[in-house]
Short mmCIF file of C-alpha atoms and ligand atoms in Angstrom, two decimals:
data_model
loop_
_atom_site.label_atom_id
_atom_site.label_comp_id
_atom_site.label_asym_id
_atom_site.label_seq_id
_atom_site.Cartn_x
_atom_site.Cartn_y
_atom_site.Cartn_z
CA MET A 130 75.52 72.01 233.62
CA PHE A 131 75.77 71.43 229.88
CA VAL A 132 76.29 74.29 227.45
CA GLY A 133 75.94 74.29 223.68
CA VAL A 134 74.57 71.76 221.24
CA GLY A 135 75.65 68.36 220.00
CA ALA A 136 74.15 64.91 220.10
CA SER A 137 76.87 63.56 222.37
CA ARG A 138 76.15 66.28 224.93
CA VAL A 139 72.52 65.21 225.00
CA ARG A 140 73.55 61.57 225.50
CA ASP A 141 75.86 62.57 228.37
CA LEU A 142 73.16 64.68 229.91
CA PHE A 143 70.65 61.85 230.02
CA LYS A 144 73.25 59.36 231.17
CA LYS A 145 74.07 61.58 234.12
CA ALA A 146 70.38 62.14 234.81
CA LYS A 147 69.70 58.40 234.93
CA GLU A 148 72.57 57.88 237.35
CA ASN A 149 71.19 60.61 239.58
CA ALA A 150 67.48 59.80 239.33
CA PRO A 151 65.16 60.93 240.73
CA CYS A 152 66.02 64.30 239.24
CA LEU A 153 64.91 67.20 237.09
CA ILE A 154 66.45 68.21 233.77
CA PHE A 155 65.96 71.86 232.93
CA ILE A 156 66.65 73.05 229.38
CA ASP A 157 66.70 76.83 228.98
CA GLU A 158 65.91 78.44 225.60
CA ILE A 159 64.76 75.17 224.09
CA ASP A 160 64.02 76.92 220.79
CA ALA A 161 67.77 77.09 220.16
CA VAL A 162 67.73 73.38 219.40
CA GLY A 163 64.02 72.61 219.20
CA ARG A 164 63.02 74.78 216.24
CA GLN A 165 60.80 73.19 213.61
CA ARG A 166 63.02 71.02 211.42
CA GLY A 167 63.42 71.37 207.68
CA ALA A 168 62.00 74.88 207.50
CA GLY A 169 65.31 76.70 207.15
CA ILE A 170 65.96 78.01 203.67
CA GLY A 171 68.61 76.05 201.83
CA GLY A 172 68.53 73.08 204.18
CA GLY A 173 68.58 72.79 207.94
CA ASN A 174 71.38 73.15 210.40
CA ASP A 175 72.84 69.68 210.71
CA GLU A 176 74.28 69.84 214.16
CA ARG A 177 71.14 71.37 215.57
CA GLU A 178 68.93 68.74 213.93
CA GLN A 179 71.09 65.94 215.27
CA THR A 180 70.86 67.43 218.73
CA LEU A 181 67.11 67.60 218.47
CA ASN A 182 66.82 64.05 217.14
CA GLN A 183 68.95 62.79 219.99
CA LEU A 184 66.80 64.67 222.48
CA LEU A 185 63.64 63.13 221.03
CA THR A 186 65.18 59.66 221.12
CA GLU A 187 66.28 60.04 224.72
CA MET A 188 62.86 61.26 225.80
CA ASP A 189 61.21 58.27 224.14
CA GLY A 190 63.66 56.02 225.93
CA PHE A 191 61.97 56.56 229.29
CA GLU A 192 60.26 53.37 230.23
CA GLY A 193 57.69 53.54 233.00
CA ASN A 194 58.66 55.86 235.78
CA THR A 195 62.37 56.50 235.59
CA GLY A 196 62.17 59.37 238.02
CA ILE A 197 63.38 61.96 235.51
CA ILE A 198 61.28 65.01 234.77
CA ILE A 199 62.25 67.32 231.91
CA ILE A 200 61.36 71.00 231.99
CA ALA A 201 62.22 73.40 229.19
CA ALA A 202 61.74 77.12 228.79
CA THR A 203 61.26 79.26 225.69
CA ASN A 204 59.79 82.56 224.60
CA ARG A 205 58.86 81.08 221.25
CA ALA A 206 56.73 78.00 221.85
CA ASP A 207 55.20 78.65 218.43
CA VAL A 208 58.39 77.77 216.53
CA LEU A 209 59.07 74.49 218.32
CA ASP A 210 59.14 71.27 216.36
CA SER A 211 55.79 69.56 216.68
CA ALA A 212 57.50 66.27 217.54
CA LEU A 213 58.69 67.84 220.78
CA MET A 214 55.17 68.48 221.96
CA ARG A 215 53.77 64.98 221.45
CA PRO A 216 52.39 63.05 224.41
CA GLY A 217 55.19 61.52 226.44
CA ARG A 218 57.54 64.35 225.50
CA PHE A 219 56.82 67.97 226.45
CA ASP A 220 53.15 67.33 226.89
CA ARG A 221 52.30 69.99 229.47
CA GLN A 222 52.61 73.69 228.76
CA VAL A 223 52.66 76.35 231.44
CA MET A 224 52.40 79.90 230.18
CA VAL A 225 54.39 82.31 232.30
CA ASP A 226 52.97 85.72 231.50
CA ASN A 227 54.42 89.05 232.52
CA PRO A 228 53.80 89.39 236.25
CA ASP A 229 50.78 91.24 237.63
CA ILE A 230 51.15 93.85 240.32
CA LYS A 231 51.49 91.31 243.11
CA GLY A 232 54.04 89.33 241.13
CA ARG A 233 56.01 92.47 240.35
CA LEU A 234 56.11 93.44 244.01
CA GLU A 235 57.44 90.00 244.96
CA ILE A 236 60.07 90.10 242.19
CA LEU A 237 61.15 93.58 243.29
CA GLU A 238 61.47 92.35 246.87
CA VAL A 239 63.85 89.62 245.70
CA HIS A 240 66.05 92.01 243.72
CA ALA A 241 65.96 94.71 246.41
CA ARG A 242 67.44 92.35 249.00
CA ASP A 243 71.05 93.05 248.16
CA LYS A 244 70.60 96.78 247.53
CA LYS A 245 70.47 99.73 249.85
CA ILE A 246 67.13 101.36 249.23
CA ALA A 247 66.04 104.50 251.06
CA PRO A 248 63.27 103.75 253.58
CA GLU A 249 60.80 106.18 251.96
CA VAL A 250 60.90 104.29 248.64
CA SER A 251 57.90 102.03 248.43
CA LEU A 252 58.37 98.93 246.31
CA ASP A 253 54.61 98.77 246.09
CA ALA A 254 54.54 102.11 244.26
CA ILE A 255 57.24 100.93 241.84
CA ALA A 256 55.22 97.77 241.18
CA ARG A 257 52.21 99.97 240.41
CA ARG A 258 54.17 102.07 237.99
CA THR A 259 55.54 99.21 235.93
CA PRO A 260 52.72 97.27 234.27
CA GLY A 261 54.01 95.21 231.36
CA PHE A 262 57.50 94.83 232.86
CA SER A 263 58.94 91.34 232.87
CA GLY A 264 60.95 89.89 235.73
CA ALA A 265 64.17 90.67 233.82
CA ASP A 266 63.04 94.28 233.26
CA LEU A 267 62.42 94.70 236.99
CA ALA A 268 65.84 93.29 237.86
CA ASN A 269 67.37 95.62 235.29
CA LEU A 270 65.40 98.55 236.71
CA LEU A 271 66.83 98.11 240.21
CA ASN A 272 70.34 97.56 238.81
CA GLU A 273 70.16 100.76 236.79
CA ALA A 274 68.87 102.62 239.85
CA ALA A 275 71.79 101.28 241.90
CA ILE A 276 74.29 102.38 239.24
CA LEU A 277 72.78 105.88 239.15
CA THR A 278 72.91 106.03 242.95
CA ALA A 279 76.62 105.21 242.98
CA ARG A 280 77.30 107.70 240.21
CA ARG A 281 75.49 110.41 242.16
CA ARG A 282 77.43 109.48 245.29
CA LYS A 283 74.35 108.82 247.33
CA GLU A 284 74.07 106.40 250.24
CA ALA A 285 70.87 104.69 249.16
CA VAL A 286 68.60 104.40 246.14
CA THR A 287 65.98 107.17 246.26
CA ILE A 288 62.80 107.82 244.30
CA HIS A 289 64.75 109.96 241.80
CA GLU A 290 67.04 107.13 240.79
CA ILE A 291 64.10 104.74 240.46
CA ASP A 292 62.26 107.27 238.34
CA ASP A 293 65.22 107.81 236.03
CA ALA A 294 65.86 104.09 235.83
CA VAL A 295 62.26 103.40 234.72
CA ASP A 296 62.71 105.90 231.89
CA ARG A 297 66.01 104.38 230.91
CA VAL A 298 64.67 100.83 230.88
CA VAL A 299 61.66 101.85 228.79
CA ALA A 300 63.23 104.28 226.34
CA GLY A 301 67.02 103.95 226.43
CA MET A 302 69.88 106.19 227.45
CA GLU A 303 69.43 109.89 228.01
CA GLY A 304 71.04 112.22 225.48
CA THR A 305 71.87 115.92 225.59
CA PRO A 306 68.93 118.23 224.89
CA LEU A 307 68.98 120.31 221.72
CA THR A 308 69.80 123.97 222.01
CA ASP A 309 66.91 126.31 221.33
CA GLY A 310 66.15 126.78 217.67
CA LYS A 311 63.69 125.90 214.98
CA SER A 312 64.11 122.16 215.27
CA LYS A 313 63.65 122.26 219.03
CA ARG A 314 60.40 124.20 218.57
CA LEU A 315 59.24 121.72 215.99
CA ILE A 316 59.95 118.78 218.28
CA ALA A 317 58.17 120.60 221.10
CA TYR A 318 55.06 121.07 218.95
CA HIS A 319 55.25 117.45 217.88
CA GLU A 320 55.36 116.19 221.48
CA ILE A 321 52.71 118.61 222.72
CA GLY A 322 50.63 117.38 219.78
CA HIS A 323 50.75 113.83 221.17
CA ALA A 324 50.11 115.08 224.69
CA ILE A 325 47.12 117.30 223.88
CA VAL A 326 45.39 114.64 221.78
CA GLY A 327 46.12 112.06 224.47
CA THR A 328 44.64 114.38 227.09
CA LEU A 329 41.50 115.40 225.23
CA VAL A 330 40.47 112.07 223.69
CA LYS A 331 38.32 110.30 226.20
CA ASP A 332 39.59 106.73 225.99
CA HIS A 333 43.27 107.55 225.79
CA ASP A 334 45.64 106.55 228.61
CA PRO A 335 46.48 109.59 230.75
CA VAL A 336 49.63 111.54 229.96
CA GLN A 337 52.35 110.95 232.51
CA LYS A 338 54.82 113.52 231.25
CA VAL A 339 56.17 115.23 228.16
CA THR A 340 59.86 115.84 227.74
CA LEU A 341 62.36 117.28 225.28
CA ILE A 342 65.24 115.34 226.77
CA PRO A 343 66.25 112.86 224.07
CA ARG A 344 66.36 109.20 224.92
CA GLY A 345 67.45 106.32 222.71
CA GLN A 346 66.37 107.17 219.18
CA ALA A 347 63.79 109.75 220.18
CA GLN A 348 64.41 113.49 220.25
CA GLY A 349 61.50 114.09 222.57
CA LEU A 350 59.02 111.82 224.31
CA THR A 351 55.47 111.82 225.55
CA TRP A 352 54.86 109.23 228.23
CA PHE A 353 51.47 107.76 228.90
CA THR A 354 50.57 105.93 232.07
CA PRO A 355 50.03 102.38 230.91
CA SER A 356 47.01 100.62 232.24
CA GLU A 357 47.35 97.62 234.48
CA ASP A 358 44.87 95.52 232.60
CA GLN A 359 46.62 94.91 229.33
CA GLY A 360 44.44 91.96 228.46
CA LEU A 361 41.42 93.47 226.73
CA VAL A 362 41.48 96.67 224.74
CA SER A 363 38.33 98.16 223.27
CA ARG A 364 37.88 99.51 219.77
CA SER A 365 37.46 102.97 221.17
CA GLN A 366 40.75 102.69 223.09
CA LEU A 367 42.54 101.60 219.92
CA MET A 368 41.02 104.48 217.96
CA ALA A 369 42.14 106.83 220.74
CA ARG A 370 45.68 105.48 220.59
CA ILE A 371 45.75 105.92 216.84
CA ALA A 372 44.62 109.54 217.17
CA GLY A 373 47.21 110.09 219.91
CA ALA A 374 49.99 108.61 217.79
CA MET A 375 48.91 110.89 214.94
CA GLY A 376 49.06 113.91 217.26
CA GLY A 377 52.74 114.59 216.56
CA ARG A 378 52.46 114.71 212.78
CA ALA A 379 49.14 116.54 212.98
CA ALA A 380 50.74 119.29 215.05
CA GLU A 381 53.63 119.63 212.57
CA GLU A 382 51.13 119.99 209.73
CA GLU A 383 48.81 122.42 211.47
CA ILE A 384 51.55 124.68 212.78
CA PHE A 385 54.31 124.52 210.18
CA GLY A 386 52.37 123.49 207.08
CA SER A 387 52.54 120.25 205.13
CA ASP A 388 55.83 121.14 203.41
CA GLU A 389 57.62 121.35 206.73
CA VAL A 390 56.65 117.98 208.20
CA THR A 391 59.60 115.89 209.32
CA THR A 392 60.81 112.32 209.50
CA GLY A 393 60.19 112.48 213.25
CA ALA A 394 56.76 110.90 212.82
CA GLY A 395 58.11 107.76 211.14
CA GLY A 396 57.85 105.60 214.22
CA ASP A 397 54.39 106.98 215.05
CA LEU A 398 53.08 106.16 211.58
CA GLN A 399 54.44 102.65 211.75
CA GLN A 400 52.62 102.11 215.05
CA VAL A 401 49.43 103.47 213.55
CA SER A 402 49.64 101.14 210.53
CA GLU A 403 50.26 98.15 212.74
CA MET A 404 47.38 98.95 215.08
CA ALA A 405 44.99 99.70 212.22
CA ARG A 406 45.91 96.55 210.32
CA GLN A 407 45.41 94.42 213.40
CA MET A 408 42.05 96.03 214.02
CA VAL A 409 40.98 94.99 210.52
CA THR A 410 42.61 91.58 210.11
CA VAL A 411 42.94 90.22 213.64
CA TYR A 412 40.24 91.80 215.79
CA GLY A 413 37.44 92.20 213.25
CA MET A 414 36.89 95.85 214.15
CA SER A 415 36.25 97.29 210.68
CA ASP A 416 33.52 97.33 208.05
CA LEU A 417 34.80 93.98 206.82
CA GLY A 418 33.15 92.51 209.89
CA PRO A 419 34.23 90.11 212.60
CA ILE A 420 36.48 87.80 210.62
CA ALA A 421 40.11 86.91 211.11
CA LEU A 422 42.03 87.41 207.88
CA GLY A 423 45.31 85.63 207.40
CA GLY A 424 47.60 84.01 209.92
CA GLY A 425 48.18 85.33 213.40
CA GLN A 426 50.93 87.68 214.39
CA GLY A 427 54.47 86.42 214.50
CA ASP A 428 54.27 84.72 211.12
CA GLN A 429 56.94 86.88 209.59
CA VAL A 430 59.35 86.22 212.40
CA PHE A 431 59.57 82.61 211.36
CA LEU A 432 61.00 83.17 207.93
CA GLY A 433 60.71 79.62 206.63
CA ALA A 434 56.98 79.46 207.25
CA GLY A 435 56.34 82.99 206.03
CA LEU A 436 57.66 82.22 202.57
CA THR A 437 55.63 79.11 202.04
CA SER A 438 52.28 80.09 203.54
CA ARG A 439 49.88 81.89 201.24
CA ALA A 440 47.43 84.60 202.10
CA GLU A 441 44.05 83.11 202.90
CA TYR A 442 42.10 85.74 201.03
CA SER A 443 41.66 87.03 197.51
CA GLU A 444 43.28 90.03 195.89
CA GLU A 445 39.98 91.81 196.19
CA VAL A 446 39.80 91.30 199.94
CA ALA A 447 43.44 92.37 200.22
CA SER A 448 42.64 95.70 198.63
CA ARG A 449 39.57 96.13 200.85
CA ILE A 450 41.83 95.50 203.87
CA ASP A 451 44.22 98.20 202.68
CA ASP A 452 41.29 100.49 202.20
CA GLN A 453 39.96 99.91 205.72
CA VAL A 454 43.41 100.35 207.25
CA ARG A 455 43.75 103.66 205.44
CA GLN A 456 40.29 104.77 206.60
CA ILE A 457 41.05 104.02 210.24
CA ALA A 458 44.41 105.80 210.09
CA GLU A 459 42.88 108.78 208.31
CA HIS A 460 40.09 109.00 210.88
CA GLY A 461 42.68 109.24 213.65
CA HIS A 462 44.67 111.75 211.66
CA GLN A 463 41.68 114.05 211.07
CA LEU A 464 40.58 113.82 214.71
CA ALA A 465 44.10 114.75 215.82
CA ARG A 466 44.23 117.71 213.41
CA LYS A 467 40.85 118.94 214.59
CA ILE A 468 41.95 118.84 218.23
CA ILE A 469 45.18 120.70 217.38
CA ARG A 470 43.30 123.38 215.39
CA GLU A 471 40.77 123.96 218.13
CA ASN A 472 43.33 124.22 220.91
CA ARG A 473 46.03 126.32 219.34
CA GLU A 474 46.19 128.82 222.18
CA VAL A 475 46.93 126.32 224.92
CA ILE A 476 49.30 124.43 222.61
CA ASP A 477 51.40 127.57 222.10
CA ARG A 478 51.52 128.17 225.83
CA LEU A 479 52.50 124.55 226.53
CA VAL A 480 55.23 124.64 223.88
CA ASP A 481 56.78 127.75 225.45
CA LEU A 482 56.63 126.11 228.85
CA LEU A 483 58.13 122.88 227.53
CA ILE A 484 61.02 124.69 225.86
CA GLU A 485 61.68 126.54 229.07
CA LYS A 486 61.40 123.57 231.47
CA GLU A 487 62.21 120.65 229.15
CA THR A 488 59.78 118.41 231.06
CA ILE A 489 56.12 118.92 231.99
CA ASP A 490 54.51 116.35 234.20
CA GLY A 491 51.05 114.96 233.56
CA GLU A 492 49.25 116.71 236.41
CA GLU A 493 50.55 120.15 235.45
CA LEU A 494 49.70 119.55 231.82
CA LYS A 495 46.17 118.50 232.70
CA GLN A 496 45.82 121.56 234.92
CA ILE A 497 46.83 123.94 232.16
CA VAL A 498 44.73 122.24 229.48
CA SER A 499 41.67 122.33 231.75
CA GLU A 500 41.86 126.15 231.84
CA TYR A 501 41.06 126.12 228.11
CA ALA A 502 39.07 122.97 227.41
CA GLU A 503 37.11 120.29 229.17
CA VAL A 504 39.44 117.42 230.03
CA PRO A 505 37.62 114.09 230.12
CA GLU A 506 38.05 112.08 233.31
CA LYS A 507 40.33 109.12 232.72
CA GLU A 508 39.10 106.01 234.42
CA ARG A 509 42.31 104.43 235.49
CA PHE A 510 44.65 106.20 237.76
CA VAL A 511 48.02 104.76 238.55
CA PRO A 512 49.70 106.65 241.37
CA GLN A 513 53.11 107.98 240.49
CA ILE A 514 56.15 107.59 242.64
ZN1 ZN B 840 55.84 111.27 217.72
#
């Protein structure tokens, strides 16, 4: 095993490989050395470039079938030096996406092998509850659950530990809840705002639970059951998500007035802007029509390229984009405010309940809301554990 960079390490690696052929060379995190050369600001990193050059030279040095196969892994294939991808070098790409439900179940089975899990816990149900989780997330999930089990002095991992571990993996460590007071009420209205809009807008993912127990950066959280099929999302689903994300701020405005709104909606608004901008510039879902405007996502991440590439549209189009983004966000905002205004009675009841119980689960929430308003049937249903 070779760790670190350096041209001599690469030479040694290939020398050893040739002695041991037939064999496989596996390079993890190839982007650490294989990043596009010459794009760094103020000159490249010499040692890294030399390592890359040596790697390219060695790969070209294969004559005929030397019995050496090189495999490399990266999360950022887009930043790799184009020379690496030429025929004869890394000329096959295999995308390893986040696992589907079957994949997740199999990964969970691997990581559950060395853990004591209570017999009533179904790995299948955990797999169902975790769309979008990567293999590393799933491993982390079971580790966290095991730690919680030990801390609670239990014999085996139960559903409660799994449940808490999912929350922790998704949203960070649990904090201490606020004591009752004005700010707790405001946070409760904010979260119920998300939850009620999410419940009453037809194409929104169903609410899984609302809680006032802080986690990570958040003072309160509304969880939505993510859908399994994360491939295609319709315009109406995106509009629903925008309205849902606006629900928190809308509730603050409707209930406490626009002078009392808080910084708590900062993250929500950022999400809204991102979604709305992508709808306009990437997915062609606005009045500007079905055109892609500007580079794809991830441009900014690669600083060197971001500074040199120019926008592919005029100033005029840029201001029309801003205009469309604002319109989409405002549409969601107004829809959220309307829903809050029209459902004030149930919102007040839910807020009292939330302050009392600190967590309301999705089924109970839906039950209560349906006493006051018609709750649209959500298509997808992911069973909870
Ligand atoms: Zn919020």
